[in-house]
Amino acid sequence: MSPRAIRGAMGRNVRSDDMESFDRPGKRTRPRTKDRPDYSKLPTARVITIDRGRYRCQLDDDVLVSATKARQLGRKGAIVGDIVRLDGDVSGEEGTLARICAVEVRRTVLRRTADDNDPFERPIVANADQIMIVTALADPPPRVGMIDRIMVAAYDAGVKPILCLTKADLASPDELIAAYEPLDVPVVVTSPGSDLAPVRELLAGHVTVFVGHSGVGKSTLVNALIPGVNRSTGVVNDVTGRGRHTSTSAIALELPDEDGWVIDTPGVRSFGLSHVTPESVLASFGDLSAFTDQCPRGCQHGTNDPECGLDSAVARGDLAPERLDSYRRMWQAGRLKDWEL
């Protein structure tokens, strides 16, 4: 309350010097320090899921802890996959609550935007080193545009892409395998009841995020890899050919008997790439970058760019045309606006 308001409330006979004790301290009167709290001694944990402002974290000794987030970290300060420092009660007992004080430096961040005109990036998961793009060969049918766009996001994030083709009992995988063979992307094929040893081999020792359309079998695959986890599964709409969202939030799950994690994410129907640049995609193709030194200024290395060094490399026989076609498909996927997925 200001001195004027206090005088009005207490009467006109109050002396002004009596009001000094009611004044707010002036600016810069409080001693300040450059010292910041030291959180380095606090225990670390991995954020495994987030639900309505509560962060479920797993400590190094496998204890599960519920936590809130410190205000200074901001609204998007911690995401699934983050390694965080916890303060407070980390016993994991029912009714206890810890606090996330700091987020360790992320090795990678997989991002997307709502659409290609959205300037705001939405981080999906942190610290994944692989992304398994799960797509069905039928029911719903594969969408190459979506696969390409997720791969572009993976290249931009520095995350290794893997293609997992499910429901091989309904359609042949040969066409899709041939389409991605020039990219040197590992491809695994599954069907109901099939041996998942090739999938486990690719996942062992890695943090892998599963991404794909609803209804393609991500959660079914997770349930088979981690018995007892019981992720919800759904069916595909016969009219639209699209799956229903069954997983509503991302969750990190530790692989049994193996040194690795999988992060199951909700099904996506769009994958905006407004945050991606052609340079970041090209950087993931190390063998192509060597041929762009002689490109004219402003060359985007696309199909219609004259005197592109990549075309010259193909003409000389230094670069396989299939490899260049695959790169340009990725490049085009990153440029298209309002892709209908």
Coordinates of N, CA, C and O in Angstrom, one line a residue, residues 81-181:
G81 N 13.3 -37.9 -21.9 CA 14.7 -38.3 -22.3 C 15.7 -37.4 -21.7 O 16.9 -37.7 -21.7
D82 N 15.3 -36.3 -21.1 CA 16.3 -35.4 -20.4 C 16.9 -36.1 -19.2 O 16.3 -36.9 -18.5
I83 N 18.2 -35.8 -19.0 CA 18.9 -36.2 -17.7 C 18.9 -34.9 -16.8 O 19.4 -33.9 -17.2
V84 N 18.3 -35.1 -15.7 CA 18.0 -33.9 -14.8 C 18.6 -34.1 -13.4 O 19.0 -35.3 -13.0
R85 N 18.8 -33.0 -12.7 CA 19.2 -33.0 -11.3 C 18.0 -32.8 -10.4 O 17.2 -31.9 -10.6
L86 N 17.9 -33.7 -9.4 CA 16.7 -33.7 -8.5 C 17.1 -33.2 -7.1 O 18.1 -33.6 -6.5
D87 N 16.3 -32.3 -6.6 CA 16.4 -31.9 -5.2 C 15.1 -32.3 -4.4 O 14.1 -32.6 -5.0
G88 N 15.2 -32.4 -3.1 CA 14.0 -32.7 -2.3 C 14.0 -34.2 -2.0 O 15.0 -34.9 -1.9
D89 N 12.8 -34.8 -1.9 CA 12.6 -36.2 -1.5 C 12.7 -37.1 -2.7 O 11.9 -37.0 -3.6
V90 N 13.8 -37.8 -2.8 CA 14.0 -38.7 -4.0 C 13.9 -40.2 -3.5 O 14.4 -41.1 -4.2
S91 N 13.1 -40.4 -2.5 CA 12.9 -41.8 -2.0 C 12.0 -42.6 -2.9 O 12.1 -43.8 -2.9
G92 N 11.2 -41.9 -3.6 CA 10.2 -42.6 -4.5 C 9.0 -43.1 -3.8 O 8.2 -43.8 -4.4
E93 N 8.9 -42.9 -2.5 CA 7.8 -43.4 -1.7 C 6.5 -42.7 -2.1 O 6.5 -41.5 -2.6
E94 N 5.4 -43.3 -1.9 CA 4.1 -42.8 -2.3 C 3.8 -41.4 -1.6 O 4.0 -41.4 -0.4
G95 N 3.4 -40.4 -2.3 CA 3.1 -39.1 -1.7 C 4.3 -38.2 -1.7 O 4.1 -37.0 -1.3
T96 N 5.5 -38.6 -2.0 CA 6.6 -37.8 -2.0 C 6.8 -37.1 -3.3 O 6.3 -37.5 -4.4
L97 N 7.5 -35.9 -3.3 CA 7.7 -35.1 -4.5 C 9.0 -34.5 -4.5 O 9.4 -33.8 -3.5
A98 N 9.8 -34.6 -5.5 CA 11.1 -34.0 -5.7 C 10.9 -32.8 -6.6 O 9.8 -32.4 -7.0
R99 N 12.0 -32.1 -6.9 CA 12.0 -30.9 -7.8 C 13.2 -31.0 -8.7 O 14.3 -31.3 -8.3
I100 N 12.9 -30.8 -10.0 CA 13.9 -30.7 -11.0 C 14.6 -29.3 -11.0 O 13.9 -28.3 -11.2
C101 N 15.8 -29.3 -10.6 CA 16.5 -28.0 -10.5 C 17.4 -27.7 -11.7 O 17.6 -26.5 -11.9
A102 N 17.8 -28.7 -12.4 CA 18.7 -28.4 -13.5 C 18.6 -29.5 -14.6 O 18.2 -30.7 -14.2
V103 N 18.8 -29.2 -15.8 CA 18.8 -30.1 -16.9 C 20.2 -30.2 -17.5 O 20.8 -29.2 -17.8
E104 N 20.7 -31.4 -17.6 CA 22.0 -31.6 -18.1 C 22.0 -31.3 -19.6 O 21.0 -31.3 -20.3
V105 N 23.2 -31.0 -20.2 CA 23.3 -30.6 -21.6 C 22.8 -31.8 -22.4 O 23.2 -33.0 -22.2
R106 N 22.0 -31.5 -23.4 CA 21.4 -32.5 -24.2 C 22.4 -32.9 -25.4 O 22.9 -32.0 -26.0
R107 N 22.5 -34.2 -25.6 CA 23.3 -34.6 -26.7 C 22.6 -34.4 -28.1 O 23.2 -34.0 -29.0
T108 N 21.3 -34.7 -28.1 CA 20.5 -34.5 -29.3 C 19.1 -34.0 -28.8 O 18.7 -34.3 -27.7
V109 N 18.4 -33.3 -29.7 CA 17.0 -33.0 -29.5 C 16.3 -33.2 -30.8 O 16.6 -32.6 -31.8
L110 N 15.3 -34.1 -30.8 CA 14.5 -34.3 -32.0 C 13.3 -33.3 -31.9 O 12.6 -33.3 -30.9
R111 N 13.1 -32.5 -33.0 CA 12.1 -31.5 -33.0 C 11.2 -31.6 -34.2 O 11.5 -32.2 -35.2
R112 N 10.0 -31.0 -34.1 CA 9.1 -30.8 -35.2 C 8.3 -29.6 -35.0 O 8.3 -29.0 -33.9
T113 N 7.7 -29.1 -36.0 CA 6.8 -28.0 -35.9 C 5.4 -28.5 -36.3 O 5.2 -29.5 -36.9
A114 N 4.3 -27.7 -35.9 CA 3.0 -28.1 -36.1 C 2.7 -28.2 -37.6 O 2.0 -29.1 -38.1
D115 N 3.3 -27.3 -38.4 CA 3.2 -27.3 -39.8 C 4.4 -26.5 -40.4 O 5.2 -26.0 -39.6
D116 N 4.5 -26.4 -41.7 CA 5.6 -25.8 -42.3 C 5.6 -24.2 -42.2 O 6.6 -23.6 -42.5
N117 N 4.5 -23.7 -41.7 CA 4.4 -22.2 -41.5 C 4.5 -21.8 -40.1 O 4.4 -20.7 -39.7
D118 N 4.7 -22.8 -39.2 CA 4.8 -22.6 -37.8 C 6.2 -22.2 -37.4 O 7.1 -23.1 -37.6
P119 N 6.5 -21.1 -36.9 CA 7.9 -20.7 -36.5 C 8.4 -21.3 -35.2 O 9.5 -21.2 -34.9
F120 N 7.5 -22.0 -34.5 CA 7.8 -22.4 -33.1 C 8.2 -23.9 -33.2 O 7.3 -24.8 -33.6
E121 N 9.4 -24.3 -32.8 CA 9.8 -25.6 -32.7 C 9.2 -26.3 -31.5 O 9.1 -25.7 -30.4
R122 N 8.9 -27.6 -31.7 CA 8.4 -28.4 -30.6 C 9.3 -29.6 -30.3 O 9.3 -30.5 -31.1
P123 N 10.1 -29.5 -29.3 CA 11.0 -30.6 -29.0 C 10.2 -31.9 -28.6 O 9.2 -31.8 -27.9
I124 N 10.5 -33.0 -29.2 CA 9.8 -34.2 -28.9 C 10.5 -35.0 -27.8 O 9.9 -35.3 -26.8
V125 N 11.7 -35.4 -28.0 CA 12.5 -36.1 -27.0 C 13.9 -35.6 -27.0 O 14.4 -35.1 -28.0
A126 N 14.6 -35.9 -25.9 CA 16.0 -35.5 -25.8 C 16.9 -36.7 -25.7 O 16.5 -37.8 -25.2
N127 N 18.2 -36.6 -26.1 CA 19.2 -37.6 -25.9 C 19.0 -38.9 -26.6 O 19.6 -39.9 -26.2
A128 N 18.1 -39.0 -27.6 CA 18.0 -40.2 -28.4 C 19.2 -40.2 -29.4 O 19.5 -39.1 -29.9
D129 N 19.7 -41.3 -29.7 CA 20.7 -41.4 -30.7 C 20.3 -42.2 -32.0 O 20.9 -42.2 -33.0
Q130 N 19.0 -42.7 -31.9 CA 18.4 -43.4 -33.0 C 16.9 -43.0 -33.1 O 16.3 -42.8 -32.0
I131 N 16.4 -43.1 -34.3 CA 14.9 -42.9 -34.4 C 14.4 -44.1 -35.3 O 15.0 -44.3 -36.4
M132 N 13.5 -44.8 -34.8 CA 12.9 -45.9 -35.5 C 11.6 -45.4 -36.1 O 10.7 -45.2 -35.4
I133 N 11.6 -45.3 -37.5 CA 10.4 -44.8 -38.2 C 9.6 -46.1 -38.5 O 9.9 -46.9 -39.3
V134 N 8.5 -46.2 -37.7 CA 7.6 -47.4 -37.9 C 6.5 -47.1 -38.9 O 5.8 -46.1 -38.7
T135 N 6.4 -47.9 -39.9 CA 5.4 -47.7 -40.9 C 4.8 -49.1 -41.3 O 5.6 -50.1 -41.4
A136 N 3.5 -49.1 -41.5 CA 2.9 -50.4 -41.9 C 2.9 -50.5 -43.4 O 2.9 -49.5 -44.1
L137 N 3.1 -51.7 -43.9 CA 3.0 -52.0 -45.3 C 1.6 -52.0 -45.8 O 1.4 -51.9 -47.1
A138 N 0.6 -52.1 -45.0 CA -0.8 -52.0 -45.3 C -1.6 -51.8 -44.1 O -1.1 -52.1 -43.0
D139 N -2.8 -51.2 -44.2 CA -3.7 -51.0 -43.1 C -3.1 -50.3 -41.9 O -2.9 -50.9 -40.8
P140 N -2.7 -49.0 -42.0 CA -2.8 -48.1 -43.1 C -1.7 -48.3 -44.1 O -0.6 -48.8 -43.7
P141 N -1.9 -47.8 -45.3 CA -0.8 -47.9 -46.3 C 0.3 -47.0 -46.0 O 0.2 -46.0 -45.4
P142 N 1.5 -47.4 -46.5 CA 2.7 -46.5 -46.2 C 2.6 -45.2 -46.9 O 2.1 -45.1 -48.0
R143 N 3.1 -44.1 -46.2 CA 3.2 -42.8 -46.8 C 4.6 -42.4 -46.9 O 5.2 -42.0 -45.9
V144 N 5.1 -42.4 -48.1 CA 6.6 -42.1 -48.3 C 6.9 -40.7 -47.9 O 7.9 -40.4 -47.3
G145 N 5.9 -39.8 -48.1 CA 6.2 -38.4 -47.7 C 6.4 -38.2 -46.2 O 7.3 -37.5 -45.8
M146 N 5.7 -38.9 -45.4 CA 5.8 -38.9 -44.0 C 7.2 -39.5 -43.6 O 7.9 -38.9 -42.8
I147 N 7.5 -40.6 -44.2 CA 8.8 -41.3 -43.9 C 10.0 -40.3 -44.2 O 10.9 -40.1 -43.4
D148 N 9.9 -39.7 -45.4 CA 11.0 -38.8 -45.8 C 11.1 -37.6 -44.8 O 12.2 -37.2 -44.4
R149 N 10.0 -37.1 -44.4 CA 10.0 -35.9 -43.5 C 10.6 -36.2 -42.1 O 11.3 -35.5 -41.6
I150 N 10.2 -37.4 -41.6 CA 10.8 -37.8 -40.3 C 12.3 -38.0 -40.5 O 13.1 -37.7 -39.6
M151 N 12.7 -38.6 -41.6 CA 14.1 -38.8 -41.8 C 14.9 -37.4 -41.9 O 16.0 -37.3 -41.4
V152 N 14.3 -36.4 -42.5 CA 14.9 -35.1 -42.6 C 15.1 -34.6 -41.2 O 16.1 -34.0 -40.9
A153 N 14.0 -34.7 -40.3 CA 14.2 -34.2 -39.0 C 15.3 -35.0 -38.2 O 16.0 -34.4 -37.4
A154 N 15.4 -36.3 -38.5 CA 16.4 -37.1 -37.9 C 17.8 -36.6 -38.3 O 18.7 -36.4 -37.5
Y155 N 18.0 -36.4 -39.6 CA 19.3 -35.9 -40.1 C 19.6 -34.5 -39.5 O 20.8 -34.3 -39.1
D156 N 18.6 -33.7 -39.4 CA 18.8 -32.4 -38.8 C 19.3 -32.4 -37.3 O 20.1 -31.6 -36.9
A157 N 18.7 -33.4 -36.6 CA 19.0 -33.6 -35.2 C 20.3 -34.4 -34.9 O 20.7 -34.5 -33.8
G158 N 20.9 -35.0 -36.0 CA 22.0 -35.8 -35.8 C 21.7 -37.1 -35.2 O 22.5 -37.7 -34.5
V159 N 20.5 -37.6 -35.5 CA 20.0 -38.9 -35.0 C 20.0 -39.9 -36.1 O 19.5 -39.6 -37.2
K160 N 20.5 -41.1 -35.9 CA 20.5 -42.1 -36.9 C 19.1 -42.7 -37.2 O 18.4 -43.1 -36.3
P161 N 18.6 -42.6 -38.4 CA 17.3 -43.2 -38.7 C 17.3 -44.7 -39.0 O 18.3 -45.2 -39.6
I162 N 16.3 -45.4 -38.6 CA 16.1 -46.8 -38.9 C 14.6 -46.9 -39.4 O 13.7 -46.3 -38.9
L163 N 14.4 -47.7 -40.4 CA 13.1 -47.9 -40.9 C 12.6 -49.3 -40.5 O 13.2 -50.3 -40.8
C164 N 11.4 -49.3 -39.8 CA 10.8 -50.6 -39.4 C 9.5 -50.8 -40.1 O 8.6 -49.9 -40.0
L165 N 9.4 -51.8 -41.0 CA 8.2 -52.1 -41.8 C 7.4 -53.2 -41.1 O 7.9 -54.3 -41.0
T166 N 6.2 -52.8 -40.6 CA 5.3 -53.8 -39.9 C 4.3 -54.3 -40.9 O 4.1 -53.8 -42.0
K167 N 3.6 -55.4 -40.4 CA 2.4 -56.0 -41.1 C 2.9 -56.5 -42.5 O 2.2 -56.4 -43.5
A168 N 4.1 -57.2 -42.5 CA 4.6 -57.8 -43.7 C 3.7 -59.0 -44.1 O 3.9 -59.5 -45.3
D169 N 2.8 -59.4 -43.3 CA 1.9 -60.5 -43.7 C 0.8 -60.0 -44.7 O 0.1 -60.8 -45.3
L170 N 0.7 -58.6 -44.8 CA -0.4 -58.0 -45.6 C 0.1 -57.5 -46.9 O -0.6 -57.3 -47.9
A171 N 1.4 -57.2 -47.1 CA 2.0 -56.7 -48.3 C 3.5 -56.9 -48.3 O 4.1 -57.1 -47.3
S172 N 4.1 -56.9 -49.5 CA 5.5 -57.1 -49.7 C 6.3 -55.8 -49.3 O 5.9 -54.7 -49.7
P173 N 7.4 -56.0 -48.7 CA 8.3 -54.8 -48.3 C 9.3 -54.4 -49.4 O 10.0 -53.4 -49.3
D174 N 9.3 -55.2 -50.5 CA 10.4 -55.0 -51.5 C 10.5 -53.6 -52.0 O 11.6 -53.1 -52.2
E175 N 9.4 -53.0 -52.4 CA 9.4 -51.7 -53.0 C 10.0 -50.6 -52.1 O 10.8 -49.8 -52.5
L176 N 9.5 -50.6 -50.8 CA 10.1 -49.6 -49.9 C 11.5 -49.9 -49.5 O 12.3 -49.0 -49.4
I177 N 11.9 -51.1 -49.4 CA 13.3 -51.5 -49.2 C 14.2 -50.9 -50.3 O 15.2 -50.3 -50.1
A178 N 13.8 -51.1 -51.5 CA 14.5 -50.6 -52.7 C 14.6 -49.1 -52.7 O 15.6 -48.5 -53.1
A179 N 13.5 -48.4 -52.2 CA 13.5 -46.9 -52.2 C 14.5 -46.3 -51.3 O 15.0 -45.2 -51.5
Y180 N 14.8 -47.0 -50.1 CA 15.6 -46.4 -49.1 C 17.0 -47.1 -49.1 O 17.9 -46.7 -48.3
E181 N 17.2 -48.1 -49.9 CA 18.6 -48.7 -49.9 C 19.7 -47.8 -50.3 O 20.8 -47.8 -49.6

